Amino acid sequence: MKIITKLMSATALLAASSLAAEDLEVTHWWTSGGEAAAVKKVAEAFNAGTDHTWIDGAIAGGGGTSIPAIISRIIGGEPMGATQLNHGRQAQELIEAGLMTDLTELAEAQGWRDIINPISLLDSCTVDGRVYCVPMNIHSAQWLWVSHGAFETAGLPVPTNWDEFVAGSAQLKEAGIVPLAMGQQGWQQSIAFGALVLGIVGVDSFLEVTANKNADEAASEAWTRAFVAVAEARELARDSNVQDWNLATNMVIQDTAGGQIMGDWAQGEFQVAGEIAGKDYSCLPGMGFNEILDTGGDAFYFPVIDNPSVKAAQMELASLLISKEMQVDFNLAKGSLPVRGDIDLSAANACMQKGLQILADGGIMPSNRQTFDADTDQQINDLMSEFWATDMSAADAQAAYVSIIKNAN
Amino acid sequence: MVFTAVVVFLGGSLWTIAHSFTSSRLLPKWKFVGFDQYERLWSTRRWMISIENLALFGVFSLVFTLVIGFTLAALLDRKIRFENTFRTILLYPFALSFIVTGLTWQWILNPDFGLQAVVRGWGFENFAFDPLNNPDLVMFGLLIAGLWQGTGLIMVILLAGMRGIDEDIWKAARVDGIGTVKTYIRVIIPMMRPVFVTALVLIAAGIIKLYDLVVAQTSGGPGIASEVPAKYVMDYMFGAQNLGQGFAASTMMLVSVVVILIPWAYLEFGGKKRG
């Protein structure tokens, strides 16, 4: 018996000291062209730079499908080595339940607090003073993507804000072009809704509702105008019956749609299609109204796995993700903004430069993922899917929205 | 066996029902909030639409599956040639999962590539058949796919029932000069009662758990026009990280099954003596 115990502790020691090469399964939902190109860069760097192997666990279907799958694996006791999630409140309860690896030591050793910009990204990863995730990129949702080709066909100048875009929509329709490309999924419609409302009511009123959950503000007259504007946008998107966001982006690339309201990840699709910003398409941050972007994005979490060798591999991946080279390579491919302010992104195109400039000027606000929990997010998505697909009136939609905000926490 | 039944089925259900009265979010917690989850559930438009959709799908699916299944079975029962071939072809869709069925029909009903495009290609330029993008018709788009997939099985079950009927019955009917159709309706159907019960249970179970077909074919769209209760449960339990709300919805599903099934099962099985 004693010998066995000794043998066992000896093997344990051995395992701890000579850390084996591990297969690290990484789950994510980066499956569109631009996203896949970006994640491939990380996988290659991980395979080349460490002894470990990247096992790709891509889940198709976007965050709505993937997050439940990822979370049920972690809760069900079959955690993956690392996983993408949106930073914000998605993983809050998993962290509280002790299912996520604490990265504080690594974060302090590498001085994440000094290099990550804006610092709110790291704060979103921090619970009770401990760091639980690596912010990977910044994605903002308030962008209007405009096809130059479509507006040329209709004989119009390229619009510089949403009002000009709407003004030209009738002529676009006459030219057989769908004014607004819109994937028929709740989260995409929510993004368009958020971007439009922000443009109309302004950032203070917007945050009063989303961050402070002030339902009276959401019932105000300014918000009524915003809901009417969204109802107008709905009419522009009537003939767009694609589902996935990248198919809607493709309509803009093919010049069969005038524009799309979508986050800056659409950038990657334009890039893969070989389009040039400013020549084939334009990007209007904040819908051309106000230069303000939210700081949503992706972060990597590392579920707790009781194996020191796996843990070492997780730490190596974590420090790779935040490294300067990786931040440049990954974000250039994906079209997202880096989480570090101290790297050279002169290779970035015109659209990304706009985003970087806004970021540097401090035109930022928390994203919906940071202000709403998943439950509220889902209810708003449900409301938006119904609103965009039916003839629901703006007043009804506003009333429903107010009651969601009233019950949000 | 008893252990499994008690712990897994009864225990699991009771645990779910108990937690539907809590404010559990991502992880179950014992924090009671009374009927709050149910109040919210019944004031949610998406849930109401889900219930309506399920009722619509249920009624049509039940009627059409039985009528079509029985008609096909009766036709095969007439000792036609190539019966094996027809039976195989008609049963074949059942071998496919709902996911494959849903995707296939999504493509067939796609207005740009599917049925509508093909018929227009034949010269009928004004032909319009686009149920999946029409909130009023989308449930019928799902119904078509559901019937295509499920009718074969019911047909085979009913056919087996017909084969179990004594040849003498047919001879007697012929002697009395009763027509074929009338014999089926008046004599054969009442004799096939146990087979119909089996078929009904199978169809009803399929209706209540309608989920994967919707996910694959429409993902609840357009808008929330083809949402169903099971999808609400899944989305709120995992997507929205709100277990309490999901449990409340699944408890309502359980209640509706129990309300319908128990009196019926009692009448069907409980009243009679064994033997």
XYZ file of C-alpha atoms in Angstrom:
684
model
C 0.000 0.000 0.000
C 2.719 2.376 1.050
C 4.717 1.619 -2.067
C 1.739 2.361 -4.219
C 1.171 5.695 -2.503
C 4.830 6.550 -2.946
C 4.729 5.526 -6.575
C 1.652 7.597 -7.122
C 3.050 10.716 -5.546
C 6.248 10.164 -7.501
C 4.340 10.013 -10.777
C 2.381 13.071 -9.778
C 5.594 14.936 -9.089
C 7.035 13.746 -12.360
C 3.977 14.860 -14.211
C 4.145 18.230 -12.562
C 7.808 18.819 -13.277
C 8.097 17.549 -16.837
C 5.110 19.224 -18.378
C 3.966 17.177 -21.292
C 2.868 18.502 -24.643
C -0.882 18.836 -24.433
C -3.681 18.809 -26.930
C -5.667 21.891 -26.068
C -9.184 21.971 -27.405
C -10.308 25.500 -28.146
C -13.960 26.201 -28.865
C -15.124 29.277 -30.719
C -17.737 30.326 -33.268
C -15.487 32.004 -35.792
C -16.647 30.285 -38.940
C -17.213 32.964 -41.584
C -14.438 33.601 -44.113
C -12.748 36.506 -42.359
C -13.144 34.954 -38.926
C -11.732 31.595 -39.979
C -8.698 33.345 -41.474
C -8.104 35.134 -38.170
C -8.445 32.094 -35.948
C -6.102 30.155 -38.225
C -3.382 32.697 -37.405
C -3.769 31.977 -33.696
C -3.757 28.208 -34.213
C -0.607 28.388 -36.332
C 1.185 30.587 -33.848
C 0.206 28.292 -30.989
C 1.362 25.160 -32.793
C 4.623 26.743 -33.905
C 5.472 28.680 -30.758
C 4.731 26.055 -28.088
C 5.003 22.289 -27.636
C 1.256 22.008 -27.479
C -1.290 21.338 -30.167
C -4.342 23.437 -30.991
C -7.398 21.256 -31.432
C -9.912 23.355 -33.264
C -13.404 23.175 -31.819
C -15.244 25.535 -34.125
C -19.010 25.534 -33.565
C -21.098 26.728 -36.484
C -24.174 28.849 -36.017
C -22.954 31.962 -34.239
C -22.970 32.865 -30.571
C -26.629 32.022 -30.061
C -25.981 28.357 -30.808
C -22.459 28.097 -29.520
C -22.652 29.757 -26.117
C -25.255 27.293 -24.777
C -23.194 24.390 -26.138
C -20.010 25.720 -24.556
C -21.635 26.473 -21.219
C -23.382 23.131 -20.963
C -20.067 21.377 -21.587
C -18.412 23.341 -18.800
C -21.285 22.781 -16.373
C -21.569 19.160 -17.432
C -18.004 18.469 -16.302
C -16.429 18.098 -19.735
C -14.591 21.384 -20.051
C -12.547 22.288 -23.105
C -9.037 23.695 -22.779
C -10.048 27.200 -23.686
C -13.051 28.911 -25.152
C -14.133 32.110 -26.787
C -16.943 34.027 -25.146
C -17.974 37.644 -25.311
C -16.592 39.487 -22.372
C -19.253 40.858 -20.198
C -21.785 39.039 -18.117
C -22.022 35.729 -19.986
C -19.553 33.870 -17.797
C -20.318 35.676 -14.554
C -22.018 32.753 -12.828
C -19.485 30.241 -14.105
C -16.754 32.318 -12.486
C -18.722 32.625 -9.252
C -19.151 28.845 -9.249
C -15.365 28.431 -9.516
C -15.396 26.806 -12.946
C -12.996 29.222 -14.622
C -9.236 29.370 -14.164
C -7.886 32.383 -12.298
C -5.391 34.200 -14.531
C -4.448 36.889 -12.013
C -0.837 35.765 -11.545
C -0.138 35.809 -15.249
C -1.935 39.110 -15.646
C 0.141 40.709 -12.909
C 3.409 39.227 -14.147
C 2.815 40.585 -17.640
C 1.312 43.850 -16.455
C -1.987 43.543 -18.342
C -3.359 46.506 -16.440
C -0.787 48.737 -18.110
C -1.082 47.468 -21.652
C -4.778 46.861 -22.181
C -6.648 49.838 -23.589
C -9.414 50.689 -22.854
C -9.071 49.307 -19.367
C -12.809 48.580 -19.185
C -12.047 45.420 -21.198
C -9.918 44.054 -18.396
C -12.511 45.165 -15.861
C -15.050 43.045 -17.708
C -12.748 40.058 -17.158
C -12.297 40.860 -13.492
C -14.515 39.533 -10.725
C -13.719 40.491 -7.115
C -10.280 41.687 -8.096
C -9.297 38.474 -9.874
C -8.792 38.184 -13.622
C -10.562 35.342 -15.406
C -10.253 36.030 -19.113
C -7.988 37.396 -21.797
C -9.599 40.109 -23.907
C -8.813 39.310 -27.508
C -10.242 42.119 -29.583
C -12.658 44.988 -29.560
C -15.754 44.841 -31.669
C -18.135 47.668 -31.990
C -21.603 47.295 -33.391
C -22.437 50.826 -34.530
C -21.326 50.748 -38.165
C -23.145 51.408 -41.392
C -21.525 49.701 -44.372
C -22.353 51.299 -47.700
C -21.846 49.874 -51.164
C -20.387 52.400 -53.600
C -21.435 50.278 -56.567
C -25.089 50.237 -55.531
C -25.272 54.010 -55.147
C -23.484 54.527 -58.476
C -26.027 52.292 -60.198
C -28.809 54.406 -58.731
C -26.990 57.566 -59.803
C -26.502 58.868 -56.279
C -23.526 60.142 -54.313
C -22.302 57.860 -51.564
C -24.101 58.872 -48.345
C -22.136 60.065 -45.343
C -24.768 59.429 -42.684
C -27.982 57.511 -42.083
C -30.292 60.389 -43.094
C -28.679 60.648 -46.523
C -28.852 56.887 -46.789
C -32.609 56.908 -46.143
C -33.105 59.807 -48.551
C -31.551 57.793 -51.366
C -33.428 54.592 -50.609
C -36.329 55.233 -52.976
C -33.967 55.589 -55.917
C -32.102 52.471 -54.866
C -35.378 50.555 -54.916
C -36.174 51.849 -58.403
C -32.802 50.582 -59.571
C -33.742 47.129 -58.277
C -31.464 47.312 -55.268
C -32.521 46.313 -51.755
C -31.782 49.472 -49.730
C -30.839 47.746 -46.489
C -29.425 44.222 -46.210
C -30.589 42.534 -43.027
C -30.091 38.986 -41.823
C -33.352 37.742 -40.336
C -31.941 36.898 -36.911
C -32.828 38.653 -33.686
C -29.321 39.627 -32.677
C -28.627 41.305 -35.999
C -31.860 43.238 -35.773
C -30.961 44.193 -32.220
C -27.651 45.573 -33.446
C -29.366 47.671 -36.098
C -31.869 48.840 -33.491
C -29.140 49.785 -31.007
C -27.083 51.627 -33.599
C -30.065 53.614 -34.863
C -31.350 54.503 -31.410
C -27.910 55.583 -30.253
C -27.632 57.834 -33.282
C -30.990 59.462 -32.571
C -31.211 59.783 -28.791
C -27.516 60.378 -28.138
C -25.159 58.542 -25.874
C -26.315 59.926 -22.514
C -29.919 58.951 -22.955
C -28.870 55.618 -24.432
C -26.682 54.704 -21.481
C -29.319 55.923 -19.039
C -31.526 53.142 -20.395
C -29.026 50.365 -21.078
C -26.623 50.831 -18.186
C -28.895 52.376 -15.545
C -32.060 50.522 -16.628
C -34.135 53.678 -16.471
C -37.454 52.623 -17.989
C -38.894 56.160 -17.908
C -36.124 57.346 -20.176
C -36.958 54.531 -22.616
C -40.554 55.774 -22.670
C -39.483 59.326 -23.460
C -40.326 61.231 -26.598
C -36.810 60.964 -28.016
C -37.039 57.191 -27.848
C -40.436 57.308 -29.536
C -38.780 59.073 -32.482
C -36.068 56.426 -32.437
C -38.604 53.598 -32.616
C -40.308 55.296 -35.549
C -36.946 55.524 -37.310
C -36.365 51.820 -36.734
C -39.792 51.096 -38.197
C -38.719 53.060 -41.292
C -35.521 51.067 -41.509
C -37.632 47.918 -41.385
C -39.363 48.974 -44.596
C -35.973 49.432 -46.280
C -35.044 45.869 -45.407
C -38.331 44.308 -46.569
C -36.856 42.401 -49.512
C -33.823 41.090 -47.712
C -34.551 37.509 -46.762
C -31.127 36.092 -45.992
C -30.478 34.648 -42.555
C -26.780 34.850 -41.726
C -25.020 38.167 -41.265
C -22.226 37.324 -43.691
C -24.776 36.587 -46.423
C -26.234 40.029 -45.807
C -22.736 41.513 -45.999
C -22.295 39.642 -49.234
C -25.291 41.513 -50.664
C -23.397 44.750 -50.024
C -20.224 43.276 -51.540
C -22.171 42.171 -54.632
C -23.815 45.623 -54.834
C -27.293 44.078 -54.676
C -27.947 45.951 -51.427
C -27.266 49.589 -50.613
C -25.899 49.012 -47.166
C -25.937 47.037 -43.960
C -25.909 47.953 -40.288
C -23.497 45.513 -38.751
C -20.596 45.380 -36.364
C -17.048 45.901 -37.531
C -16.559 42.166 -38.007
C -18.173 42.725 -41.409
C -14.819 44.277 -42.282
C -13.229 40.820 -42.515
C -15.736 39.775 -45.183
C -14.974 42.802 -47.361
C -11.300 42.001 -46.981
C -11.681 38.341 -47.993
C -13.697 39.478 -51.037
C -10.831 41.787 -52.044
C -12.836 45.003 -51.663
C -11.056 48.229 -50.809
C -12.350 50.600 -48.128
C -13.180 54.032 -49.514
C -13.265 52.742 -53.094
C -15.653 49.785 -53.184
C -17.373 50.408 -49.896
C -17.547 52.978 -47.117
C -17.882 52.534 -43.412
C -19.716 55.011 -41.231
C -19.026 54.509 -37.517
C -21.906 55.629 -35.312
C -24.125 55.676 -38.444
C -22.323 58.868 -39.452
C -24.021 60.733 -36.578
C -21.787 60.509 -33.573
C -18.301 59.144 -33.350
C -18.894 56.726 -30.558
C -18.368 52.994 -30.515
C -19.071 50.344 -27.963
C -16.345 48.110 -26.689
C -17.809 44.686 -26.995
C -15.683 41.927 -28.327
C -14.306 38.513 -27.684
C -12.339 37.128 -24.804
C -10.842 33.766 -24.036
C -11.785 31.919 -20.884
C -9.987 28.882 -19.545
C -12.194 26.381 -17.737
C -10.627 24.770 -14.684
C -9.024 21.442 -15.576
C -7.373 19.620 -12.724
C -4.126 18.785 -14.490
C -1.032 20.950 -14.011
C 0.248 20.188 -17.464
C -2.972 21.362 -19.103
C -2.962 24.421 -16.887
C 0.542 25.284 -18.074
C -0.632 24.962 -21.674
C -3.586 27.241 -20.903
C -1.243 29.870 -19.484
C 0.978 29.673 -22.548
C -2.044 30.212 -24.781
C -3.225 33.108 -22.628
C 0.084 34.910 -22.878
C 0.269 34.226 -26.619
C -3.171 35.769 -27.173
C -2.224 39.060 -25.568
C 1.211 39.269 -27.208
C 1.907 42.130 -29.586
C 2.438 39.987 -32.690
C -0.733 37.989 -32.142
C -2.806 41.106 -31.555
C -1.604 42.573 -34.852
C -1.984 39.413 -36.954
C -5.316 38.389 -35.539
C -7.012 41.757 -35.639
C -5.814 42.654 -39.112
C -7.321 39.432 -40.428
C -10.556 39.788 -38.517
C -11.069 43.519 -38.951
C -11.460 44.065 -35.232
C -9.545 46.517 -33.076
C -6.688 45.343 -30.850
C -6.938 45.420 -27.068
C -3.513 47.008 -26.695
C -2.809 50.660 -27.319
C 0.928 50.151 -27.750
C 1.140 48.312 -31.072
C 1.721 49.468 -34.591
C -1.309 49.022 -36.795
C -0.229 51.142 -39.737
C -1.083 48.168 -41.931
C -4.729 48.615 -41.029
C -7.088 49.907 -43.719
C -9.108 53.108 -43.734
C -12.025 51.693 -41.763
C -9.915 50.260 -39.001
C -7.983 53.513 -38.807
C -11.260 55.344 -38.212
C -12.052 52.930 -35.400
C -8.589 53.277 -33.872
C -8.903 57.046 -33.979
C -12.253 56.979 -32.181
C -10.785 54.611 -29.617
C -7.805 56.917 -29.077
C -10.133 59.911 -28.702
C -12.040 58.082 -26.008
C -15.325 57.831 -27.921
C -16.279 54.617 -26.195
C -19.170 53.199 -24.254
C -19.940 49.784 -22.758
C -21.559 47.248 -25.079
C -24.927 45.606 -24.546
C -23.134 42.446 -23.511
C -21.557 44.402 -20.687
C -24.697 46.220 -19.569
C -27.397 43.558 -20.084
C -27.332 40.009 -18.835
C -28.095 37.164 -21.235
C -31.725 37.040 -20.148
C -32.432 40.677 -21.029
C -30.407 40.320 -24.207
C -32.552 37.356 -25.266
C -35.802 39.211 -24.560
C -34.696 42.187 -26.622
C -33.648 39.865 -29.442
C -37.065 38.180 -29.328
C -38.780 41.563 -29.464
C -36.622 42.717 -32.356
C -37.158 39.539 -34.392
C -40.872 40.005 -34.072
C -40.740 43.731 -34.750
C -38.636 43.394 -37.904
C -40.550 40.462 -39.348
C -44.088 41.726 -38.800
C -46.008 44.983 -39.000
C -45.834 45.557 -35.262
C -46.255 49.263 -34.607
C -43.446 51.413 -33.235
C -45.589 52.275 -30.200
C -46.204 48.620 -29.329
C -42.535 47.838 -29.700
C -41.603 50.731 -27.455
C -44.091 49.621 -24.801
C -42.667 46.087 -24.885
C -39.135 47.451 -24.704
C -39.971 49.622 -21.705
C -41.374 46.647 -19.833
C -38.229 44.595 -20.580
C -36.041 47.400 -19.226
C -38.272 47.702 -16.166
C -37.669 44.048 -15.309
C -33.986 43.959 -16.264
C -31.312 43.618 -13.640
C -35.875 -0.532 -12.844
C -38.002 0.901 -10.069
C -35.030 2.958 -8.962
C -34.564 4.385 -12.451
C -38.236 5.181 -12.781
C -38.480 6.909 -9.421
C -35.179 8.758 -9.360
C -34.706 9.677 -12.992
C -38.256 10.338 -14.129
C -40.160 11.333 -11.034
C -37.221 12.856 -9.161
C -36.043 14.801 -12.188
C -39.511 16.157 -12.847
C -40.089 17.168 -9.240
C -36.696 18.864 -9.092
C -37.529 20.811 -12.250
C -40.938 21.827 -10.967
C -39.495 22.926 -7.627
C -36.839 25.041 -9.326
C -39.412 26.707 -11.545
C -40.458 28.627 -8.426
C -36.951 29.981 -7.893
C -35.006 32.797 -9.470
C -32.272 30.413 -10.717
C -30.207 31.920 -13.493
C -27.352 29.942 -15.048
C -27.009 27.568 -12.104
C -29.845 26.221 -9.958
C -30.276 28.080 -6.683
C -32.868 27.750 -3.932
C -34.192 31.251 -3.872
C -37.965 31.186 -4.002
C -39.880 33.828 -5.887
C -43.309 32.216 -5.919
C -45.176 32.400 -9.193
C -43.044 35.209 -10.662
C -41.617 33.019 -13.410
C -45.100 31.884 -14.432
C -46.471 35.421 -14.433
C -43.663 36.477 -16.710
C -44.114 33.400 -18.898
C -47.788 34.024 -19.528
C -47.241 37.679 -20.299
C -44.528 36.931 -22.861
C -45.692 37.242 -26.449
C -43.208 34.696 -27.678
C -44.621 32.045 -25.347
C -48.200 32.761 -26.419
C -47.231 32.511 -30.070
C -45.394 29.267 -29.324
C -48.511 27.776 -27.776
C -50.698 28.842 -30.699
C -48.210 27.410 -33.161
C -48.048 24.115 -31.343
C -51.838 23.861 -31.247
C -52.057 24.627 -34.971
C -49.298 22.218 -35.870
C -50.706 19.600 -33.508
C -54.233 19.573 -34.890
C -53.184 19.539 -38.534
C -50.389 17.085 -37.970
C -52.624 14.670 -36.059
C -55.409 14.737 -38.631
C -53.277 14.626 -41.742
C -50.834 12.036 -40.469
C -53.669 9.688 -39.612
C -55.691 10.317 -42.772
C -52.755 10.138 -45.167
C -51.119 7.289 -43.273
C -54.329 5.296 -43.266
C -55.066 5.958 -46.923
C -51.589 4.908 -47.974
C -51.773 1.814 -45.781
C -55.163 0.887 -47.239
C -53.839 1.321 -50.771
C -50.860 -0.911 -50.023
C -53.198 -3.369 -48.363
C -55.021 -3.933 -51.660
C -52.268 -6.390 -52.627
C -50.812 -4.144 -55.260
C -47.729 -4.955 -57.267
C -44.338 -3.743 -56.027
C -45.751 -3.275 -52.553
C -42.277 -3.680 -51.062
C -40.861 -0.946 -53.227
C -43.627 1.515 -52.398
C -43.437 0.702 -48.719
C -39.697 1.295 -48.694
C -39.985 4.576 -50.561
C -42.739 5.868 -48.296
C -40.985 4.793 -45.128
C -37.634 6.149 -46.235
C -38.040 9.747 -44.986
C -38.458 8.364 -41.488
C -34.872 7.135 -41.607
C -33.747 10.763 -41.840
C -33.375 12.902 -38.757
C -35.486 16.010 -38.293
C -32.373 18.100 -38.822
C -31.811 16.649 -42.297
C -35.529 16.849 -43.048
C -35.650 20.477 -41.947
C -32.634 21.504 -43.996
C -33.842 19.646 -47.081
C -37.232 21.317 -46.950
C -35.667 24.647 -46.232
C -33.866 24.293 -49.554
C -36.880 22.933 -51.407
C -39.022 25.830 -50.186
C -36.353 28.455 -50.797
C -37.957 30.842 -53.289
C -34.711 31.545 -55.143
C -33.519 27.982 -55.775
C -36.302 25.610 -54.786
C -39.797 24.724 -55.835
C -40.859 28.253 -56.732
C -37.826 28.795 -58.969
C -38.334 25.420 -60.693
C -42.017 26.021 -61.430
C -41.240 29.523 -62.673
C -38.568 27.985 -64.866
C -41.300 25.894 -66.533
C -42.962 29.086 -67.666
C -45.391 29.837 -64.829
C -43.864 33.234 -64.142
C -46.401 34.269 -61.528
C -46.181 31.134 -59.448
C -45.547 32.120 -55.856
C -44.952 29.605 -53.096
C -42.793 30.966 -50.342
C -44.249 29.797 -47.012
C -41.031 30.030 -45.007
C -40.777 33.794 -45.419
C -44.423 34.452 -44.674
C -45.343 34.649 -40.977
C -48.901 33.465 -41.725
C -47.873 30.395 -43.675
C -44.631 29.331 -42.058
C -46.253 26.715 -39.814
C -47.625 25.013 -42.912
C -44.124 24.934 -44.362
C -43.095 23.066 -41.229
C -46.180 20.882 -41.435
C -45.292 19.737 -44.948
C -41.869 18.665 -43.796
C -43.251 17.019 -40.673
C -45.835 15.042 -42.633
C -43.288 14.011 -45.235
C -41.068 12.664 -42.509
C -43.583 11.080 -40.179
C -46.409 9.691 -42.288
C -44.426 6.657 -43.490
C -44.072 5.251 -40.002
C -47.757 5.622 -39.203
C -48.549 4.004 -42.552
C -46.405 0.979 -41.699
C -47.917 0.639 -38.232
C -51.456 0.830 -39.612
C -50.557 -1.568 -42.409
C -49.302 -4.065 -39.834
C -52.606 -3.642 -38.029
C -54.543 -4.312 -41.228
C -52.535 -7.419 -41.927
C -53.486 -8.665 -38.497
C -57.160 -8.658 -39.428
C -58.616 -12.033 -40.242
C -59.215 -12.732 -43.947
C -62.614 -14.085 -42.991
C -63.818 -10.617 -42.078
C -63.189 -9.542 -45.649
C -64.914 -12.634 -46.980
C -67.932 -11.980 -44.763
C -68.084 -8.342 -45.893
C -67.935 -9.429 -49.507
C -70.712 -11.949 -48.979
C -72.865 -9.238 -47.448
C -72.100 -7.011 -50.416
C -70.453 -4.222 -48.445
C -68.149 -1.951 -50.514
C -64.398 -1.822 -49.870
C -64.327 1.740 -48.546
C -67.259 1.149 -46.290
C -65.696 -2.034 -44.949
C -62.531 -0.108 -44.063
C -64.401 2.662 -42.292
C -67.109 0.673 -40.547
C -65.421 -2.643 -39.826
C -61.646 -2.459 -40.106
C -61.039 0.849 -38.271
C -63.006 -0.150 -35.151
C -61.156 -3.468 -35.101
C -57.810 -1.667 -35.295
C -58.377 0.371 -32.171
C -55.206 -0.772 -30.301
C -53.080 -0.002 -33.352
C -54.604 3.458 -33.602
C -53.821 4.046 -29.945
C -50.163 3.249 -30.600
C -50.145 5.504 -33.634
C -51.795 8.326 -31.687
C -49.276 8.153 -28.862
C -46.410 8.261 -31.364
C -47.872 11.233 -33.212
C -48.749 13.132 -30.042
C -45.278 12.646 -28.589
C -43.783 13.878 -31.841
C -45.913 17.006 -31.738
C -45.127 17.977 -28.153
C -41.392 17.642 -28.592
C -41.341 19.490 -31.914
C -38.029 21.294 -31.764
C -35.246 20.120 -34.065
C -37.367 20.484 -37.189
C -38.024 24.127 -36.331
C -34.393 24.797 -35.475
C -33.187 23.315 -38.751
C -35.869 24.657 -41.037
C -36.750 28.155 -39.798
C -34.963 28.761 -36.461
C -38.271 30.123 -35.260
C -38.518 32.714 -38.016
C -39.528 34.807 -39.782
C -39.397 36.874 -36.627
C -40.903 34.665 -33.967
C -43.674 33.327 -36.190
C -42.675 29.658 -35.965
C -41.499 29.458 -32.384
C -42.571 26.396 -30.389
C -42.630 25.758 -26.618
C -39.700 23.332 -26.596
C -37.545 25.941 -28.294
C -38.571 28.534 -25.743
C -37.446 26.174 -22.997
C -34.080 25.553 -24.629
C -33.440 29.197 -25.477
C -34.256 30.458 -22.006
C -32.491 27.685 -20.111
C -29.230 27.936 -22.010
C -29.237 30.952 -24.302
C -30.703 33.399 -21.830
C -29.106 31.688 -18.829
C -32.410 31.798 -17.020
C -33.122 28.320 -15.676
C -36.115 29.437 -13.629
C -37.923 30.754 -16.695
C -37.012 27.677 -18.772
C -38.194 25.360 -15.990
C -41.468 27.247 -15.675
C -42.046 26.776 -19.405
C -41.121 23.089 -19.315
C -43.395 22.574 -16.316
C -46.248 24.056 -18.321
C -45.460 21.593 -21.109
C -45.497 18.732 -18.617
C -48.788 19.919 -17.166
C -50.438 20.085 -20.576
C -49.268 16.563 -21.406
C -50.500 15.274 -18.076
C -53.869 17.012 -18.369
C -54.483 15.408 -21.755
C -52.850 12.037 -21.265
C -53.893 10.931 -17.807
C -57.699 10.951 -18.239
C -57.268 9.417 -21.666
C -54.853 6.716 -20.471
C -57.198 5.994 -17.579
C -60.125 5.522 -19.933
C -58.088 3.506 -22.383
C -56.214 1.201 -20.066
C -57.522 1.636 -16.552
C -61.191 0.851 -17.061
C -60.674 -2.550 -18.611
C -59.746 -5.725 -16.819
C -56.610 -7.456 -17.917
C -56.854 -10.786 -19.602
